[in-house]
Amino acid sequence: MKAIPTKILLVEDDPNLGQLLKEYLEIKGFLVNLATDGEQAFGIFRQQGFDLCIFDVMLPKKDGFSLAKEVRISNKQIPIIFLTAKCLKEDTLEGLRIGADDYMTKPFSMEELLLRMKAILRRSSHTLEASREVSHFAIGTYQFDYEQQCLRKDTVSIKLTSKESELLKLLCININHTLERTLALKMIWQDDTYFNARSMDVYITKLRKYLKDDPSIEIVNVHGTGYKLMVLNSLLNV
């Protein structure tokens, strides 16, 4: 059986360099999606599955660091390589804080980039299968099945809507940490308008009602920032 090619999300606003890298990697057997700005890239990322991301740091509309933070919300395991024209210690540290797997300063050798990509993919190969998005969560005395859009407690089952499931999953992934309002709106509603923000408030109220029978669980407002799912006994993926 023919092996499935590795899928790369390449984000580079320089059209010449971007096309050159895309063609080079395709010759080497990769499937490459090329985006030229951060917003376009995140839209592509939401629609498709990728094995590795290569992000330029300086991008229009959304810089590479901001893009990586959003990608990390929905997939904590996918490898990310940053490309930058600057050689600043602060940039390198910021990339590492976000969770970059590698960092290359322009100009760079495409052969070196390829070697680094292969090394990262080898290291992460044993986790790529595990990086399929977790769909089952234990929240206190509740069981949440994201795929089935179902919240269970003892013998009682609550069927969730798609948006309720998406929002609860983001809260679960960020257990005991703040889920930023803007990020949640962009990931679920694709836009952080006032109307969508009010809509999300309604869904938060509904989730609180569904979870009210366990006093160890609380969804709190973080003023000016977002929401936090607090569970006295830490949430475990199952």
Short mmCIF file of C-alpha atoms in Angstrom, two decimals:
data_model
loop_
_atom_site.label_atom_id
_atom_site.label_comp_id
_atom_site.label_asym_id
_atom_site.label_seq_id
_atom_site.Cartn_x
_atom_site.Cartn_y
_atom_site.Cartn_z
CA MET A 1 0.00 0.00 0.00
CA LYS A 2 1.32 3.42 -0.94
CA ALA A 3 2.35 5.58 2.02
CA ILE A 4 0.26 8.67 2.75
CA PRO A 5 2.36 11.80 2.08
CA THR A 6 3.18 14.10 5.00
CA LYS A 7 1.05 17.26 4.92
CA ILE A 8 2.74 20.60 5.55
CA LEU A 9 1.13 23.96 6.26
CA LEU A 10 3.58 26.57 4.97
CA VAL A 11 2.94 30.24 5.76
CA GLU A 12 5.23 32.75 4.04
CA ASP A 13 4.26 36.22 2.83
CA ASP A 14 7.19 36.53 0.41
CA PRO A 15 5.60 35.09 -2.77
CA ASN A 16 8.91 34.12 -4.34
CA LEU A 17 10.30 32.33 -1.29
CA GLY A 18 6.95 30.76 -0.49
CA GLN A 19 6.53 29.30 -3.97
CA LEU A 20 10.16 28.15 -4.06
CA LEU A 21 9.80 26.32 -0.73
CA LYS A 22 6.47 24.80 -1.78
CA GLU A 23 7.87 23.44 -5.03
CA TYR A 24 11.03 22.14 -3.33
CA LEU A 25 9.08 20.29 -0.62
CA GLU A 26 6.63 18.87 -3.16
CA ILE A 27 9.54 17.51 -5.17
CA LYS A 28 10.69 15.82 -1.93
CA GLY A 29 7.33 14.09 -1.63
CA PHE A 30 5.40 16.35 0.77
CA LEU A 31 1.90 17.70 0.30
CA VAL A 32 2.12 21.47 0.88
CA ASN A 33 -0.58 24.08 1.46
CA LEU A 34 0.83 27.60 1.08
CA ALA A 35 -0.75 30.60 2.79
CA THR A 36 0.49 34.20 2.63
CA ASP A 37 -0.99 35.66 5.82
CA GLY A 38 -1.87 34.46 9.31
CA GLU A 39 -5.64 34.70 9.01
CA GLN A 40 -5.71 32.73 5.77
CA ALA A 41 -3.42 30.13 7.32
CA PHE A 42 -5.62 29.61 10.37
CA GLY A 43 -8.67 29.17 8.14
CA ILE A 44 -6.85 26.45 6.19
CA PHE A 45 -5.64 24.82 9.41
CA ARG A 46 -9.20 24.59 10.75
CA GLN A 47 -10.41 22.87 7.59
CA GLN A 48 -7.65 20.29 7.11
CA GLY A 49 -5.32 18.04 9.06
CA PHE A 50 -1.56 18.64 8.93
CA ASP A 51 1.53 16.83 10.16
CA LEU A 52 3.84 19.85 10.49
CA CYS A 53 3.62 23.65 10.30
CA ILE A 54 6.23 26.09 8.99
CA PHE A 55 5.41 29.68 9.95
CA ASP A 56 7.19 32.88 9.01
CA VAL A 57 7.23 35.14 12.08
CA MET A 58 6.53 38.45 10.31
CA LEU A 59 3.17 37.97 8.58
CA PRO A 60 0.36 40.35 7.58
CA LYS A 61 -2.99 40.28 9.42
CA LYS A 62 -1.75 37.82 12.07
CA ASP A 63 1.92 37.27 12.97
CA GLY A 64 3.45 33.80 13.21
CA PHE A 65 3.54 33.78 17.02
CA SER A 66 -0.17 34.64 17.31
CA LEU A 67 -0.99 32.05 14.67
CA ALA A 68 0.98 29.39 16.54
CA LYS A 69 -0.84 30.16 19.80
CA GLU A 70 -4.20 29.61 18.10
CA VAL A 71 -2.99 26.41 16.44
CA ARG A 72 -1.76 25.11 19.80
CA ILE A 73 -5.25 25.51 21.30
CA SER A 74 -6.71 22.88 18.98
CA ASN A 75 -3.61 20.72 18.52
CA LYS A 76 -0.96 20.73 21.23
CA GLN A 77 1.22 18.10 19.53
CA ILE A 78 1.69 19.29 15.95
CA PRO A 79 5.33 20.31 15.27
CA ILE A 80 5.96 23.97 14.41
CA ILE A 81 9.05 25.47 12.77
CA PHE A 82 9.45 29.26 12.76
CA LEU A 83 11.20 31.15 9.96
CA THR A 84 12.44 34.66 10.63
CA ALA A 85 14.51 37.38 9.01
CA LYS A 86 15.55 38.59 12.46
CA CYS A 87 18.15 37.02 14.70
CA LEU A 88 16.93 38.35 18.03
CA LYS A 89 17.20 36.47 21.29
CA GLU A 90 13.78 37.77 22.31
CA ASP A 91 12.15 36.28 19.21
CA THR A 92 13.84 32.94 19.79
CA LEU A 93 12.70 32.85 23.41
CA GLU A 94 9.16 33.79 22.44
CA GLY A 95 9.08 30.99 19.88
CA LEU A 96 10.30 28.50 22.47
CA ARG A 97 7.74 29.71 25.01
CA ILE A 98 4.97 29.05 22.49
CA GLY A 99 6.37 25.57 21.93
CA ALA A 100 8.36 25.82 18.70
CA ASP A 101 10.13 22.63 17.67
CA ASP A 102 12.74 24.54 15.68
CA TYR A 103 13.70 28.05 14.63
CA MET A 104 15.54 29.03 11.43
CA THR A 105 16.93 32.44 10.53
CA LYS A 106 16.81 33.65 6.92
CA PRO A 107 18.64 33.13 4.67
CA PHE A 108 18.76 29.38 5.22
CA SER A 109 19.58 26.31 3.19
CA MET A 110 16.53 24.40 1.97
CA GLU A 111 18.52 21.19 2.42
CA GLU A 112 19.06 22.09 6.10
CA LEU A 113 15.36 22.86 6.50
CA LEU A 114 14.52 19.46 5.01
CA LEU A 115 16.90 17.68 7.40
CA ARG A 116 15.43 19.48 10.39
CA MET A 117 11.89 18.68 9.26
CA LYS A 118 12.73 14.98 8.92
CA ALA A 119 14.37 14.93 12.36
CA ILE A 120 11.32 16.56 13.97
CA LEU A 121 8.93 14.21 12.19
CA ARG A 122 10.97 11.21 13.34
CA ARG A 123 10.88 12.43 16.94
CA SER A 124 7.17 13.11 16.82
CA SER A 125 6.14 10.05 14.82
CA HIS A 126 5.27 8.08 17.95
CA THR A 127 3.04 10.92 19.15
CA LEU A 128 1.37 11.80 15.84
CA GLU A 129 -1.07 8.95 16.20
CA ALA A 130 -1.74 9.99 19.78
CA SER A 131 -2.17 13.59 18.69
CA ARG A 132 -5.51 12.82 17.13
CA GLU A 133 -7.79 15.13 19.00
CA VAL A 134 -8.97 13.74 22.32
CA SER A 135 -12.72 13.27 22.28
CA HIS A 136 -13.46 11.95 25.79
CA PHE A 137 -13.08 14.02 28.96
CA ALA A 138 -13.83 13.40 32.62
CA ILE A 139 -15.07 16.61 34.26
CA GLY A 140 -15.64 15.97 37.94
CA THR A 141 -18.45 13.41 38.06
CA TYR A 142 -19.41 14.07 34.42
CA GLN A 143 -18.24 12.28 31.26
CA PHE A 144 -18.08 14.39 28.11
CA ASP A 145 -18.03 12.66 24.71
CA TYR A 146 -17.12 15.32 22.16
CA GLU A 147 -17.67 13.12 19.11
CA GLN A 148 -21.14 12.07 20.28
CA GLN A 149 -21.88 15.58 21.61
CA CYS A 150 -23.05 14.03 24.84
CA LEU A 151 -22.57 14.95 28.52
CA ARG A 152 -23.30 12.13 31.00
CA LYS A 153 -23.66 11.92 34.77
CA ASP A 154 -24.67 8.60 36.28
CA THR A 155 -27.68 7.48 34.22
CA VAL A 156 -28.55 10.93 32.88
CA SER A 157 -27.39 11.98 29.40
CA ILE A 158 -27.58 15.48 27.95
CA LYS A 159 -27.37 15.89 24.17
CA LEU A 160 -25.33 19.00 23.32
CA THR A 161 -25.50 21.19 20.24
CA SER A 162 -22.43 21.52 18.01
CA LYS A 163 -21.48 24.90 19.45
CA GLU A 164 -22.03 23.72 23.02
CA SER A 165 -19.70 20.80 22.33
CA GLU A 166 -17.06 22.98 20.67
CA LEU A 167 -17.11 25.46 23.56
CA LEU A 168 -17.02 22.78 26.26
CA LYS A 169 -14.11 21.09 24.53
CA LEU A 170 -12.08 24.32 24.48
CA LEU A 171 -12.83 24.80 28.17
CA CYS A 172 -11.75 21.22 28.87
CA ILE A 173 -8.50 21.58 26.94
CA ASN A 174 -7.75 24.70 29.01
CA ILE A 175 -8.87 23.19 32.34
CA ASN A 176 -8.11 25.55 35.26
CA HIS A 177 -6.65 28.05 32.78
CA THR A 178 -8.28 31.03 31.11
CA LEU A 179 -9.89 30.47 27.71
CA GLU A 180 -9.55 33.80 25.93
CA ARG A 181 -12.88 35.12 24.68
CA THR A 182 -11.50 36.38 21.35
CA LEU A 183 -9.78 33.09 20.60
CA ALA A 184 -12.91 31.04 21.36
CA LEU A 185 -15.03 33.32 19.16
CA LYS A 186 -12.63 33.03 16.24
CA MET A 187 -12.32 29.25 16.55
CA ILE A 188 -16.05 28.52 16.93
CA TRP A 189 -17.84 31.48 15.33
CA GLN A 190 -14.96 32.59 13.03
CA ASP A 191 -15.52 36.21 14.07
CA ASP A 192 -15.37 38.10 17.38
CA THR A 193 -18.30 40.46 16.74
CA TYR A 194 -20.49 41.82 19.54
CA PHE A 195 -23.39 39.64 18.41
CA ASN A 196 -21.28 36.48 18.49
CA ALA A 197 -19.89 37.43 21.90
CA ARG A 198 -23.41 37.71 23.30
CA SER A 199 -24.26 34.38 21.71
CA MET A 200 -21.27 32.77 23.43
CA ASP A 201 -22.42 34.18 26.78
CA VAL A 202 -25.73 32.34 26.28
CA TYR A 203 -23.89 29.07 25.61
CA ILE A 204 -21.73 29.57 28.72
CA THR A 205 -24.93 29.98 30.78
CA LYS A 206 -26.29 26.74 29.30
CA LEU A 207 -23.08 24.84 30.11
CA ARG A 208 -23.20 26.10 33.69
CA LYS A 209 -26.75 24.77 33.97
CA TYR A 210 -25.72 21.35 32.57
CA LEU A 211 -22.82 21.07 35.07
CA LYS A 212 -24.61 22.48 38.13
CA ASP A 213 -25.13 19.11 39.85
CA ASP A 214 -21.42 18.79 40.67
CA PRO A 215 -20.37 21.47 43.19
CA SER A 216 -16.68 20.87 42.41
CA ILE A 217 -17.19 22.35 38.92
CA GLU A 218 -17.47 26.05 38.13
CA ILE A 219 -17.19 28.12 34.94
CA VAL A 220 -15.97 31.53 36.08
CA ASN A 221 -15.77 34.83 34.25
CA VAL A 222 -12.25 36.25 33.95
CA HIS A 223 -12.93 39.97 33.72
CA GLY A 224 -11.94 41.45 30.38
CA THR A 225 -10.33 38.20 29.21
CA GLY A 226 -12.61 35.19 28.96
CA TYR A 227 -13.72 32.14 30.93
CA LYS A 228 -12.14 29.47 33.08
CA LEU A 229 -13.44 25.95 33.74
CA MET A 230 -12.50 25.25 37.37
CA VAL A 231 -12.59 21.68 38.67
CA LEU A 232 -11.41 20.91 42.20
CA ASN A 233 -10.26 17.47 41.15
CA SER A 234 -8.18 18.04 38.00
CA LEU A 235 -9.71 16.96 34.72
CA LEU A 236 -8.30 13.80 33.16
CA ASN A 237 -8.53 12.73 29.52
CA VAL A 238 -9.81 9.20 29.28
#
